[in-house]
């Protein structure tokens, strides 16, 4: 069995049946397969030296092998959306997709079958012979939402780093990139009608070094943002690789960067908002948006520009945050208390629900679906809204039983900022130990869900919060290799968690580590962090014991 990750539904290769020798093969591209062909030429060409020309009309292929790309829509009925088949004979390869996404995943499987060296950007061994065993694969995903959330607000990831992560997600057959674009520590997307959001809100004077209990500081100013053209490029680049980008603009909490840029957005009757700067620390910030019509109009303007940057066909969901909103300022604010009386809502919690329900309806009128962290359940939701269940399974269970779609991302299971082992060398250790095996045994659908409610689980995503990840290497270390285990959980049809063949997965990871090496990923080695991956003496926030199943 080839060492494929994620594990396919069906694969059969027989070494004694011969091999297909690929020596500068031809590429025969059927209607609708042009995207997969572009990707193969762009990604396999540099590593293999292949030009992958199309066969000339009436040309006899002679000794040259042929790779054929074909759309076969009936696979969607028998196997499902995004499914594919890959067939290898001694003379040709046939890649068939139920749709363009399925064909793209067939191409990703082909690259894995060729070996780790096929993931490089130039030939590592000139003159190498590329051959495949005769056989075939039939495959398709378990879930339609297979995602990762990347927090670019706490520590900014430049555009090229985001594009790199799109490629890494696609290589693991993941199809959603959730970008956490705004928070107290930074605003990362250009809004032309409100230029100070990036002129002021994208920059902070310094950053806490480590967890918020650490006494250390990085005194270098930190910031950055994506221009609107950057966002268009990211979205188009992702769409070419069948990755949807979900933008997140946080309301009404996690908003100090916006308030620092436009003080009138805050609760000016209880706080001198004009004195606020972009926050330089981590945690839950008390400076939240004021519950006024002017604030709603301001953020409607933000979302209007955002919807232009994230077209509905590739980004149907818009994330509004909605989590961790302290109520102290609203309790002290005469304006907020008057607003509660005017609206007739149930206290300060009702104000938060009012914020979310407003944008729920506003987005629905424009053909989009609101999604938010599970706190948005408090106060009720419109039928089309969806929930990211982060505090555990409970929010997702409640949402699904109420008929709302759910993305499972419980912090106790799939927060990749949590530490990977309990050794003293883990850099800035946060949260529970979530090892590669722990992530491999994550189950997105709780057994207590009724079958009808379970149908509302769109899938799952792994969340990557970057308070203690100051650069690409740190992000890589926390994300990999665990993202490979997560990818198999959301793609493959695995047994119940306790019955999964972790030893088999770990054996397949041997080849996958070499793929990650070829891709330049600074992953955590199985034996623990390398010397330059450690952060000795920098405090984290480790939590001992097994995480609760809540």
Coordinates of C-alpha atoms in Angstrom, one line a residue, residues 238-484:
X238 CA -6.9 29.8 -3.1
X239 CA -9.9 29.3 -5.5
X240 CA -7.5 27.9 -8.1
X241 CA -6.6 25.3 -5.5
X242 CA -10.2 24.7 -4.4
X243 CA -9.7 26.4 -1.0
X244 CA -12.4 28.7 0.2
X245 CA -11.3 31.7 2.3
X246 CA -13.5 32.7 5.2
X247 CA -12.8 36.2 6.4
X248 CA -13.4 37.1 10.1
X249 CA -14.1 40.6 11.4
X250 CA -14.6 40.4 15.1
X251 CA -17.6 42.2 16.7
X252 CA -18.4 43.5 19.3
X253 CA -15.5 42.3 21.4
X254 CA -11.8 42.0 20.5
X255 CA -12.0 45.5 18.9
X256 CA -9.4 47.7 20.6
X257 CA -7.4 48.0 17.4
X258 CA -10.5 49.5 15.6
X259 CA -11.2 51.7 18.6
X260 CA -7.6 53.0 18.7
X261 CA -8.1 54.0 15.0
X262 CA -11.6 55.5 15.5
X263 CA -12.2 56.3 19.2
X264 CA -15.9 57.1 18.6
X265 CA -16.4 53.3 18.1
X266 CA -15.9 52.7 21.8
X267 CA -17.8 53.5 25.0
X268 CA -16.7 57.1 25.2
X269 CA -18.9 57.9 28.2
X270 CA -17.0 55.6 30.4
X271 CA -13.5 55.3 28.8
X272 CA -11.1 57.9 27.3
X273 CA -11.0 56.0 24.1
X274 CA -8.9 58.7 22.5
X275 CA -6.0 57.6 24.7
X276 CA -6.2 53.9 23.6
X277 CA -3.5 52.4 21.4
X278 CA -3.5 49.0 19.6
X279 CA -3.1 46.5 22.4
X280 CA 0.3 45.1 23.1
X281 CA -0.7 42.2 25.4
X282 CA -2.7 39.0 25.2
X283 CA -6.0 37.9 26.8
X284 CA -9.5 39.2 26.9
X285 CA -9.7 43.0 26.5
X286 CA -12.4 45.1 28.2
X287 CA -12.6 47.7 25.4
X288 CA -15.6 46.7 23.3
X289 CA -17.7 48.5 20.7
X290 CA -20.4 50.9 21.7
X291 CA -24.0 49.6 21.0
X292 CA -24.9 52.5 18.7
X293 CA -26.5 52.9 15.2
X294 CA -23.3 54.8 14.2
X295 CA -21.2 51.8 15.0
X296 CA -23.5 49.5 13.0
X297 CA -23.2 51.8 10.0
X298 CA -19.4 51.9 10.3
X299 CA -19.2 48.1 10.3
X300 CA -21.7 47.8 7.5
X301 CA -19.3 49.9 5.5
X302 CA -16.5 47.5 6.4
X303 CA -18.5 44.5 5.4
X304 CA -19.6 46.1 2.1
X305 CA -16.0 46.4 1.1
X306 CA -15.2 42.9 2.4
X307 CA -18.0 41.3 0.4
X308 CA -16.4 42.8 -2.8
X309 CA -13.1 41.2 -1.9
X310 CA -14.5 37.8 -1.0
X311 CA -17.0 36.8 -3.8
X312 CA -19.9 34.7 -2.8
X313 CA -19.1 31.8 -5.1
X314 CA -15.8 31.2 -3.3
X315 CA -16.5 32.7 0.2
X316 CA -20.2 32.2 1.0
X317 CA -19.6 32.4 4.8
X318 CA -18.5 35.5 6.7
X319 CA -17.2 35.1 10.2
X320 CA -18.2 37.8 12.7
X321 CA -16.4 36.5 15.8
X322 CA -18.9 37.2 18.6
X323 CA -16.8 35.6 21.4
X324 CA -15.3 36.8 24.6
X325 CA -17.1 40.2 24.9
X326 CA -16.8 41.6 28.5
X327 CA -19.9 43.5 29.6
X328 CA -18.4 45.8 32.3
X329 CA -18.2 48.9 30.1
X330 CA -21.8 48.4 28.9
X331 CA -23.0 48.1 32.6
X332 CA -21.2 51.4 33.4
X333 CA -22.4 53.2 30.3
X334 CA -25.5 55.3 30.5
X335 CA -25.8 55.2 26.7
X336 CA -25.6 51.4 26.7
X337 CA -28.2 51.1 29.4
X338 CA -30.5 53.5 27.5
X339 CA -30.0 51.3 24.5
X340 CA -31.0 48.2 26.4
X341 CA -34.3 49.9 27.3
X342 CA -34.9 51.2 23.8
X343 CA -34.3 47.8 22.3
X344 CA -36.1 45.9 25.0
X345 CA -33.4 43.3 25.1
X346 CA -32.4 41.1 28.1
X347 CA -29.6 43.2 29.6
X348 CA -26.0 43.3 28.4
X349 CA -26.1 39.8 27.0
X350 CA -29.1 40.9 24.9
X351 CA -27.0 43.7 23.5
X352 CA -24.4 41.3 22.3
X353 CA -27.1 39.2 20.7
X354 CA -28.5 42.4 19.1
X355 CA -25.1 43.1 17.4
X356 CA -24.9 39.5 16.0
X357 CA -28.5 39.3 14.9
X358 CA -28.2 42.6 13.1
X359 CA -25.3 41.4 10.9
X360 CA -26.9 38.0 10.6
X361 CA -29.8 39.7 8.8
X362 CA -27.6 42.2 6.9
X363 CA -25.4 39.4 5.5
X364 CA -28.4 37.2 4.6
X365 CA -30.0 40.0 2.6
X366 CA -26.8 40.0 0.5
X367 CA -26.7 36.3 -0.1
X368 CA -24.1 35.4 2.5
X369 CA -24.2 33.2 5.6
X370 CA -23.0 34.4 9.0
X371 CA -20.8 32.1 11.0
X372 CA -19.5 32.9 14.5
X373 CA -18.0 31.4 17.6
X374 CA -20.5 29.5 19.8
X375 CA -21.3 32.4 22.0
X376 CA -23.5 33.7 19.2
X377 CA -26.1 31.1 20.2
X378 CA -27.0 33.2 23.2
X379 CA -30.1 35.1 22.2
X380 CA -31.0 33.0 19.2
X381 CA -29.9 33.0 15.6
X382 CA -31.5 33.3 12.2
X383 CA -32.0 29.9 10.4
X384 CA -29.1 30.3 8.0
X385 CA -26.5 31.2 10.5
X386 CA -23.8 28.7 11.4
X387 CA -21.7 28.1 14.5
X388 CA -18.0 27.4 15.1
X389 CA -18.0 25.3 18.2
X390 CA -14.8 26.2 20.0
X391 CA -15.4 26.0 23.8
X392 CA -16.0 22.2 23.4
X393 CA -18.6 20.1 21.8
X394 CA -21.6 21.5 23.7
X395 CA -22.1 24.6 21.6
X396 CA -22.0 22.5 18.5
X397 CA -24.4 20.0 19.9
X398 CA -26.9 22.7 20.9
X399 CA -26.6 24.4 17.5
X400 CA -27.0 21.2 15.5
X401 CA -30.0 20.0 17.6
X402 CA -31.6 23.4 16.9
X403 CA -31.1 23.0 13.1
X404 CA -28.0 25.2 12.6
X405 CA -25.0 24.1 10.7
X406 CA -21.8 23.5 12.7
X407 CA -18.1 23.5 12.3
X408 CA -16.5 21.5 15.1
X409 CA -13.2 23.1 16.4
X410 CA -13.2 22.3 20.2
X411 CA -10.1 23.9 21.8
X412 CA -9.5 20.8 24.0
X413 CA -8.9 18.8 20.8
X414 CA -7.8 20.8 17.8
X415 CA -6.3 24.1 19.0
X416 CA -2.8 23.7 17.5
X417 CA -1.4 26.4 19.7
X418 CA -1.7 23.9 22.5
X419 CA 1.6 22.1 23.3
X420 CA 2.5 18.8 21.6
X421 CA 4.3 17.1 24.6
X422 CA 4.9 17.7 28.3
X423 CA 8.7 17.9 28.1
X424 CA 10.6 21.0 29.3
X425 CA 11.8 21.9 25.8
X426 CA 8.4 22.6 24.3
X427 CA 8.5 26.3 23.2
X428 CA 6.2 28.6 25.2
X429 CA 3.9 25.7 26.2
X430 CA 0.2 26.6 26.0
X431 CA -2.8 24.5 27.1
X432 CA -3.2 20.7 27.2
X433 CA -0.9 18.2 25.6
X434 CA -2.3 17.4 22.2
X435 CA 0.0 14.9 20.6
X436 CA -0.1 13.7 17.0
X437 CA -2.0 10.6 18.3
X438 CA -4.4 12.8 20.2
X439 CA -5.3 14.7 17.1
X440 CA -5.6 11.5 15.1
X441 CA -8.2 10.3 17.5
X442 CA -10.3 13.5 17.3
X443 CA -13.9 12.8 16.2
X444 CA -15.9 15.7 14.8
X445 CA -19.3 14.1 15.3
X446 CA -20.2 13.5 19.0
X447 CA -22.0 10.2 19.5
X448 CA -24.8 11.8 21.4
X449 CA -26.0 13.7 18.3
X450 CA -29.2 12.4 16.7
X451 CA -28.7 11.4 13.0
X452 CA -30.7 14.5 11.9
X453 CA -28.5 16.8 14.0
X454 CA -25.4 15.0 12.8
X455 CA -26.2 16.0 9.3
X456 CA -25.7 19.6 10.3
X457 CA -22.0 19.0 11.1
X458 CA -20.4 20.5 8.1
X459 CA -17.0 19.3 9.2
X460 CA -14.2 20.6 11.4
X461 CA -11.2 22.9 11.4
X462 CA -8.0 23.2 13.4
X463 CA -7.4 26.6 14.9
X464 CA -4.0 28.3 15.1
X465 CA -3.9 31.2 17.5
X466 CA -0.6 33.1 17.2
X467 CA 0.0 35.0 20.4
X468 CA 3.2 32.9 21.0
X469 CA 4.0 32.3 17.3
X470 CA 6.1 35.2 16.2
X471 CA 7.1 33.9 12.8
X472 CA 6.6 31.3 10.1
X473 CA 8.9 28.8 11.7
X474 CA 6.9 28.9 15.0
X475 CA 3.6 28.5 13.1
X476 CA 5.0 25.5 11.2
X477 CA 6.2 23.9 14.4
X478 CA 2.8 24.1 16.0
X479 CA 0.8 23.1 13.0
X480 CA 2.9 20.2 11.7
X481 CA 2.9 17.3 11.8
X482 CA -0.5 17.5 13.6
X483 CA -2.3 19.0 10.6
X484 CA -1.6 15.8 8.7

